[in-house]
Amino acid sequence: MSGGPEAFEFESACDDLQDKVECLLPWQSLLLVGAADGSLSVFDIPDQDAEDPTLTLSQRIKGFSKRALVQLDVIPTKPALLSLSDDGVHLHTLPDLAPICTVAGTRGASRFAWNQEKLTLAVAVKRKLAFHHLTGVEFMEMTTMAVPDVPLVLGWCGDAVCAGFRKEYVLANPNTGSLGDLFTVGRAMKPSVTPVPGANELLLAKENFGMFIGRDGRPTRRPSSALTWSEAPLAVAVSPPYVLAAVLQTSQNFIEVRNLSPSARKGVVQMFHVEGPVVLAQVAGMDGSVYLASKTKKALWKLRPTALGGQVEELMGMGEFPDALELCGMMPEDQRGGTEDLLRVRYGAHLFSEGDYDEGMAQLAMHSCNTPVLFLKLFPSLTPPAKMKNFPLPVPDDLFSDMREPQGEERVKAVSALLPYLLSHRSRLATRRREDLEMDDEQHRLGPEVGAEMAESGEERDQAVGESGTSDKTAASEQVMSRLHRSRQATLVDTAILKGMLVCPDTGALLQFVQQPNFVDMEEGRGALVGCGRYAELAALYQSRGHHSEGLELLRRLSQSPQSFDVEPQGVASGLSGEMGVWAVVRYLSTLTEKDAAVIQQHATWVLKQDAEAALQMFICSEKRLPPAIVLPILRTSAPQYSSIYLEVMLDCGEVSHEEYDGTLMKIYLREALENEQEIGCLGQPSEGESLDSFLKSVASEELRESMKNSSQVPLFTAAGPKKMPTPQELEDAAPSPSQSYQRLKQLIMTSPYIDPSTALASIPSGRLFDLQALLMEKLGRHKEALEVYAQELHSLELAEALCDRVYESSKGAGRGDIYMMLLEIYLGLKDGPKPPEWLNHSLWRQLFHVLSRKRYRIDAEKVFGALPFDLCLCEVMPFVEACLRTLAEQQRNVGVAKNLYSCENLEVKERLIKSKQRMVHATSERACHMCKKRIGSAVLVAYPNDNLAHYSCYRRGSQT
């Protein structure tokens, strides 16, 4: 009877046993059979491919033990045989079965357990556990522990021993001497402790359940993963991946086969009916066979495992894919490759059809080919059939013939499970592309050498073709084909990702995806995005692929005429109408470079008309700033009022050099001045209270200047507005008026060393902007002409005075005051002309001489009086005459004061001389020279002003040094 694959085949191993069997133990190619009369039979196990599976008796040892053999075990490292009977535990050699020793103190023992790792033997003797350590060929007793009952079964669990009594299981630790209760046996007829090979687990029987505990004595599996037998097991054996148990059902004996894996199904895999109670070998043979013997009939049977490949095929046909995978993992590496791949594809397709999309994708991802084609085969709507033809499936195509792509909400779930795997494939393809680029760079660096090698290989290949008519693909051609294949695969994956993200709810992931470099098929991507109204994502796709003209035109339509689309804009695109759309175009244009100048000019023109301030920010704060040679013509055409602002900011932030663009800025200001000459009028000298930097701060806020200097990439298409910037009204208020621009022009001319005054002067039309002409003449050193302009054309004595002051302060030498005489001569020349001007009246002469009176310290009065004509009215000259007289009086008074001061100083010196001559110095024989410290005595001495005394000879020596 079977509920699963044919895991075992029931075979008769021996039908004529001579004795009643008590225990079985397979070891290598032998089967050891312990009998009730104490005899030991040794059978030869035939090879797996032998036609006759019957065991052959090779040796029978009567009297091997005085009593019935209860238990057998092997010490594999010696090798040696451990046997248990009523008279104790004995040790024999293998395979000749010569006696070695008897473990002392084990008479009357019920069970034993061998720990190969610690070389320790645990023996249950009545109500105690004795522990012995194997040293050489002798067992040395270590310790004993009392237990509450006679142990019926034993099994090592890490450092402790699990002992099974009639009612419970106990964990005894010989190192600490502690006993710990595990759980009760329940209604089971007797306890059962079975080691699980290779898992560090023990399988314990509790009623009709199989409980697993680990080395620490704790359960290793959840209660839901416990084995469930039809009845309480009488004996248990393990042959991975299966566990077998002898059970008694309705007075009939059966062998139940179940899967040992926690992930396998819980039902019975196979069941065999046997006559009467049986003895089950707890350990499987080398080929996984399990041996059992009847207690009533002298018969020996064998449960031989079938081929794993056949079991896997059978389980696949039954739809038991987890069990099939478990068995497939136990197959040899060289046999399971194709089987496991096929199994995972079928399992993944099965899970996908059942709606478990995540696990289905995980199974497909474990295919050895690691190709995205397996995933995309489940989603025909995401991949064009023409594209799929270039990628053959690594499995039979009929596996997907019955698959149907989910619809509705299920489709969203399925695509959500697909996308992470496609993105993972995309990352791997990107890594390979980077490696290809690095290889190309290396070959380019090697250059001529690689080219020579390629040329030689090409000549050899041509020669081979000429001789044989055929040639293999070279490594270079294979590399090209491999890159072409990866490029097509990248296009397939990226297009599927785009369509998949369109299926899922909009989280902004699609916009981020298309903004990155990608290989989306443009035709497929355009159709999918337009069909869903995702025009913002389409514009981003155009941008990432370099189709800037189409992308900007799409944004223009979204901003200016969103109703012109057949499909209503969705997602981010729905918020790009009006001003937001203009800002989206601004961000787009901010990423373009000089090579896109034509596209920038085309779209910046309408942006300037819609929102000039936004366009100005585009030029100032763009990621890759365009040179003014491109920007200025655009501004001059559409928004000339912002040309000077733009260029001033660029110069101030160091983006362009003053040497190159000061002349351009001067021409912009000059053109504005000529256009607004009537409004400007005569303005006077350049303002000294406001610098270029303060002007820029008034035009653009600090946030604008910082964002320009530290600009970074900003998401191009978002529903949010621009960063905090000056409002249009603020920018318009900060824009310079015509008079301010004119003042800037004059200041620029006076301060910039990169402007040629002669060129600037030649560019001013005759008879216009006289004050500017005067400034340029001043810079050229043509001071007389500048003064004539101020006097004759502008009638401004204040400007003429300011020019004379600047010249005087910047000059050196005795004749620098002649500039004021030049001013006087110009006015006198006008007076003596054939037709004196009307404005040269009495008041102007008084103002002129008031100016000269203020500069009386800088000029020669005699020259002034000598230049005055006789017909000039004295009242007009009076301010200068009065100033000169006051100056003479002041000089006379100052001379008198200086004379008195010198007299006082002379008297003070005479007084100090008299006091010095009257000074007295007391010299006694006790006073010492302050230089040599000896007594002065009657020697010639010198007295210092501080009353110190010194020998004259000491004084001379000190003066000489």
mmCIF file of N, CA and C in Angstrom, residues 321-386:
data_model
loop_
_atom_site.group_PDB
_atom_site.id
_atom_site.type_symbol
_atom_site.label_atom_id
_atom_site.label_comp_id
_atom_site.label_asym_id
_atom_site.label_seq_id
_atom_site.Cartn_x
_atom_site.Cartn_y
_atom_site.Cartn_z
ATOM 1 N N PHE A 321 5.894 18.548 -5.097
ATOM 2 C CA PHE A 321 7.160 19.186 -5.459
ATOM 3 C C PHE A 321 8.115 19.383 -4.281
ATOM 4 N N PRO A 322 7.653 19.777 -3.079
ATOM 5 C CA PRO A 322 8.616 19.909 -1.970
ATOM 6 C C PRO A 322 9.327 18.606 -1.654
ATOM 7 N N ASP A 323 8.575 17.480 -1.642
ATOM 8 C CA ASP A 323 9.210 16.193 -1.383
ATOM 9 C C ASP A 323 10.183 15.843 -2.500
ATOM 10 N N ALA A 324 9.806 16.187 -3.727
ATOM 11 C CA ALA A 324 10.688 15.897 -4.849
ATOM 12 C C ALA A 324 11.984 16.699 -4.753
ATOM 13 N N LEU A 325 11.889 17.944 -4.328
ATOM 14 C CA LEU A 325 13.089 18.759 -4.155
ATOM 15 C C LEU A 325 13.965 18.211 -3.038
ATOM 16 N N GLU A 326 13.318 17.720 -1.988
ATOM 17 C CA GLU A 326 14.084 17.148 -0.886
ATOM 18 C C GLU A 326 14.890 15.953 -1.353
ATOM 19 N N LEU A 327 14.257 15.091 -2.126
ATOM 20 C CA LEU A 327 14.950 13.912 -2.642
ATOM 21 C C LEU A 327 15.996 14.305 -3.685
ATOM 22 N N CYS A 328 15.674 15.298 -4.489
ATOM 23 C CA CYS A 328 16.609 15.728 -5.526
ATOM 24 C C CYS A 328 17.903 16.251 -4.911
ATOM 25 N N GLY A 329 17.817 16.898 -3.752
ATOM 26 C CA GLY A 329 19.001 17.400 -3.077
ATOM 27 C C GLY A 329 19.910 16.295 -2.591
ATOM 28 N N MET A 330 19.369 15.069 -2.472
ATOM 29 C CA MET A 330 20.183 13.943 -2.024
ATOM 30 C C MET A 330 20.826 13.194 -3.179
ATOM 31 N N MET A 331 20.481 13.555 -4.404
ATOM 32 C CA MET A 331 21.066 12.894 -5.555
ATOM 33 C C MET A 331 22.505 13.351 -5.764
ATOM 34 N N PRO A 332 23.348 12.576 -6.416
ATOM 35 C CA PRO A 332 24.719 13.013 -6.719
ATOM 36 C C PRO A 332 24.722 14.283 -7.560
ATOM 37 N N GLU A 333 25.738 15.073 -7.379
ATOM 38 C CA GLU A 333 25.811 16.386 -8.036
ATOM 39 C C GLU A 333 25.754 16.262 -9.549
ATOM 40 N N ASP A 334 26.385 15.232 -10.110
ATOM 41 C CA ASP A 334 26.446 15.093 -11.564
ATOM 42 C C ASP A 334 25.164 14.546 -12.161
ATOM 43 N N GLN A 335 24.200 14.159 -11.326
ATOM 44 C CA GLN A 335 22.961 13.574 -11.837
ATOM 45 C C GLN A 335 21.748 14.481 -11.665
ATOM 46 N N ARG A 336 21.862 15.401 -10.712
ATOM 47 C CA ARG A 336 20.637 16.124 -10.367
ATOM 48 C C ARG A 336 20.480 17.456 -11.092
ATOM 49 N N GLY A 337 21.519 17.934 -11.847
ATOM 50 C CA GLY A 337 21.456 19.271 -12.437
ATOM 51 C C GLY A 337 20.218 19.506 -13.282
ATOM 52 N N GLY A 338 20.078 18.725 -14.352
ATOM 53 C CA GLY A 338 18.931 18.916 -15.232
ATOM 54 C C GLY A 338 17.620 18.588 -14.553
ATOM 55 N N THR A 339 17.624 17.574 -13.706
ATOM 56 C CA THR A 339 16.392 17.188 -13.004
ATOM 57 C C THR A 339 15.944 18.287 -12.063
ATOM 58 N N GLU A 340 16.885 18.857 -11.314
ATOM 59 C CA GLU A 340 16.522 19.909 -10.362
ATOM 60 C C GLU A 340 16.019 21.154 -11.087
ATOM 61 N N ASP A 341 16.654 21.518 -12.198
ATOM 62 C CA ASP A 341 16.186 22.687 -12.954
ATOM 63 C C ASP A 341 14.764 22.479 -13.450
ATOM 64 N N LEU A 342 14.501 21.306 -14.033
ATOM 65 C CA LEU A 342 13.160 21.017 -14.521
ATOM 66 C C LEU A 342 12.156 21.024 -13.379
ATOM 67 N N LEU A 343 12.563 20.454 -12.252
ATOM 68 C CA LEU A 343 11.678 20.392 -11.097
ATOM 69 C C LEU A 343 11.348 21.786 -10.582
ATOM 70 N N ARG A 344 12.334 22.648 -10.515
ATOM 71 C CA ARG A 344 12.062 24.000 -9.997
ATOM 72 C C ARG A 344 11.186 24.797 -10.951
ATOM 73 N N VAL A 345 11.377 24.621 -12.244
ATOM 74 C CA VAL A 345 10.521 25.333 -13.191
ATOM 75 C C VAL A 345 9.082 24.852 -13.067
ATOM 76 N N ARG A 346 8.902 23.538 -12.982
ATOM 77 C CA ARG A 346 7.534 23.015 -12.864
ATOM 78 C C ARG A 346 6.907 23.420 -11.528
ATOM 79 N N TYR A 347 7.722 23.388 -10.485
ATOM 80 C CA TYR A 347 7.204 23.792 -9.177
ATOM 81 C C TYR A 347 6.845 25.280 -9.184
ATOM 82 N N GLY A 348 7.724 26.102 -9.771
ATOM 83 C CA GLY A 348 7.423 27.527 -9.838
ATOM 84 C C GLY A 348 6.168 27.811 -10.648
ATOM 85 N N ALA A 349 6.016 27.124 -11.784
ATOM 86 C CA ALA A 349 4.809 27.312 -12.590
ATOM 87 C C ALA A 349 3.570 26.861 -11.828
ATOM 88 N N HIS A 350 3.720 25.770 -11.081
ATOM 89 C CA HIS A 350 2.581 25.279 -10.287
ATOM 90 C C HIS A 350 2.188 26.304 -9.217
ATOM 91 N N LEU A 351 3.175 26.825 -8.485
ATOM 92 C CA LEU A 351 2.871 27.817 -7.459
ATOM 93 C C LEU A 351 2.270 29.079 -8.073
ATOM 94 N N PHE A 352 2.770 29.458 -9.233
ATOM 95 C CA PHE A 352 2.241 30.641 -9.909
ATOM 96 C C PHE A 352 0.771 30.444 -10.273
ATOM 97 N N SER A 353 0.447 29.272 -10.780
ATOM 98 C CA SER A 353 -0.956 29.006 -11.144
ATOM 99 C C SER A 353 -1.854 28.932 -9.924
ATOM 100 N N GLU A 354 -1.276 28.593 -8.753
ATOM 101 C CA GLU A 354 -2.050 28.520 -7.522
ATOM 102 C C GLU A 354 -2.163 29.873 -6.827
ATOM 103 N N GLY A 355 -1.498 30.896 -7.340
ATOM 104 C CA GLY A 355 -1.583 32.231 -6.756
ATOM 105 C C GLY A 355 -0.490 32.538 -5.755
ATOM 106 N N ASP A 356 0.458 31.616 -5.531
ATOM 107 C CA ASP A 356 1.580 31.886 -4.636
ATOM 108 C C ASP A 356 2.731 32.434 -5.479
ATOM 109 N N TYR A 357 2.619 33.712 -5.829
ATOM 110 C CA TYR A 357 3.535 34.292 -6.797
ATOM 111 C C TYR A 357 4.943 34.470 -6.239
ATOM 112 N N ASP A 358 5.053 34.856 -4.990
ATOM 113 C CA ASP A 358 6.383 35.076 -4.419
ATOM 114 C C ASP A 358 7.206 33.794 -4.414
ATOM 115 N N GLU A 359 6.622 32.719 -3.903
ATOM 116 C CA GLU A 359 7.365 31.467 -3.841
ATOM 117 C C GLU A 359 7.599 30.905 -5.240
ATOM 118 N N GLY A 360 6.639 31.121 -6.139
ATOM 119 C CA GLY A 360 6.820 30.661 -7.510
ATOM 120 C C GLY A 360 8.004 31.342 -8.176
ATOM 121 N N MET A 361 8.124 32.665 -7.988
ATOM 122 C CA MET A 361 9.263 33.382 -8.545
ATOM 123 C C MET A 361 10.576 32.926 -7.906
ATOM 124 N N ALA A 362 10.528 32.635 -6.603
ATOM 125 C CA ALA A 362 11.741 32.181 -5.932
ATOM 126 C C ALA A 362 12.225 30.855 -6.505
ATOM 127 N N GLN A 363 11.300 29.965 -6.834
ATOM 128 C CA GLN A 363 11.698 28.679 -7.417
ATOM 129 C C GLN A 363 12.290 28.881 -8.817
ATOM 130 N N LEU A 364 11.686 29.727 -9.616
ATOM 131 C CA LEU A 364 12.233 29.980 -10.951
ATOM 132 C C LEU A 364 13.615 30.637 -10.872
ATOM 133 N N ALA A 365 13.812 31.468 -9.835
ATOM 134 C CA ALA A 365 15.098 32.161 -9.699
ATOM 135 C C ALA A 365 16.238 31.203 -9.387
ATOM 136 N N MET A 366 15.908 30.002 -8.879
ATOM 137 C CA MET A 366 16.952 29.034 -8.526
ATOM 138 C C MET A 366 17.337 28.136 -9.691
ATOM 139 N N HIS A 367 16.811 28.421 -10.887
ATOM 140 C CA HIS A 367 17.231 27.672 -12.064
ATOM 141 C C HIS A 367 18.690 28.001 -12.382
ATOM 142 N N SER A 368 19.450 27.021 -12.785
ATOM 143 C CA SER A 368 20.881 27.215 -12.989
ATOM 144 C C SER A 368 21.194 28.198 -14.108
ATOM 145 N N CYS A 369 20.286 28.332 -15.099
ATOM 146 C CA CYS A 369 20.542 29.261 -16.214
ATOM 147 C C CYS A 369 20.480 30.720 -15.779
ATOM 148 N N ASN A 370 19.678 30.990 -14.752
ATOM 149 C CA ASN A 370 19.578 32.348 -14.218
ATOM 150 C C ASN A 370 19.243 33.359 -15.319
ATOM 151 N N THR A 371 18.187 33.092 -16.052
ATOM 152 C CA THR A 371 17.779 33.951 -17.158
ATOM 153 C C THR A 371 16.409 34.558 -16.872
ATOM 154 N N PRO A 372 16.209 35.838 -17.227
ATOM 155 C CA PRO A 372 14.898 36.448 -16.989
ATOM 156 C C PRO A 372 13.812 35.919 -17.921
ATOM 157 N N VAL A 373 14.186 35.157 -18.943
ATOM 158 C CA VAL A 373 13.187 34.661 -19.893
ATOM 159 C C VAL A 373 12.179 33.761 -19.188
ATOM 160 N N LEU A 374 12.640 32.997 -18.185
ATOM 161 C CA LEU A 374 11.728 32.114 -17.456
ATOM 162 C C LEU A 374 10.621 32.916 -16.786
ATOM 163 N N PHE A 375 10.965 34.051 -16.194
ATOM 164 C CA PHE A 375 9.950 34.871 -15.536
ATOM 165 C C PHE A 375 9.008 35.493 -16.566
ATOM 166 N N LEU A 376 9.612 36.052 -17.620
ATOM 167 C CA LEU A 376 8.810 36.801 -18.581
ATOM 168 C C LEU A 376 7.893 35.890 -19.395
ATOM 169 N N LYS A 377 8.197 34.596 -19.447
ATOM 170 C CA LYS A 377 7.313 33.669 -20.156
ATOM 171 C C LYS A 377 5.950 33.596 -19.494
ATOM 172 N N LEU A 378 5.893 33.902 -18.210
ATOM 173 C CA LEU A 378 4.622 33.884 -17.487
ATOM 174 C C LEU A 378 3.813 35.155 -17.720
ATOM 175 N N PHE A 379 4.433 36.186 -18.337
ATOM 176 C CA PHE A 379 3.757 37.476 -18.530
ATOM 177 C C PHE A 379 3.871 37.885 -19.992
ATOM 178 N N PRO A 380 3.086 37.310 -20.870
ATOM 179 C CA PRO A 380 3.174 37.672 -22.300
ATOM 180 C C PRO A 380 2.897 39.136 -22.569
ATOM 181 N N SER A 381 2.098 39.790 -21.696
ATOM 182 C CA SER A 381 1.759 41.188 -21.959
ATOM 183 C C SER A 381 2.927 42.131 -21.714
ATOM 184 N N LEU A 382 3.946 41.688 -20.991
ATOM 185 C CA LEU A 382 5.082 42.563 -20.666
ATOM 186 C C LEU A 382 6.201 42.482 -21.688
ATOM 187 N N THR A 383 6.163 41.475 -22.554
ATOM 188 C CA THR A 383 7.267 41.286 -23.499
ATOM 189 C C THR A 383 6.725 41.083 -24.906
ATOM 190 N N PRO A 384 7.202 41.820 -25.875
ATOM 191 C CA PRO A 384 6.764 41.604 -27.258
ATOM 192 C C PRO A 384 7.177 40.210 -27.737
ATOM 193 N N PRO A 385 6.283 39.466 -28.390
ATOM 194 C CA PRO A 385 6.645 38.120 -28.880
ATOM 195 C C PRO A 385 7.862 38.141 -29.799
ATOM 196 N N ALA A 386 7.998 39.220 -30.579
ATOM 197 C CA ALA A 386 9.145 39.287 -31.486
ATOM 198 C C ALA A 386 10.460 39.339 -30.715
#
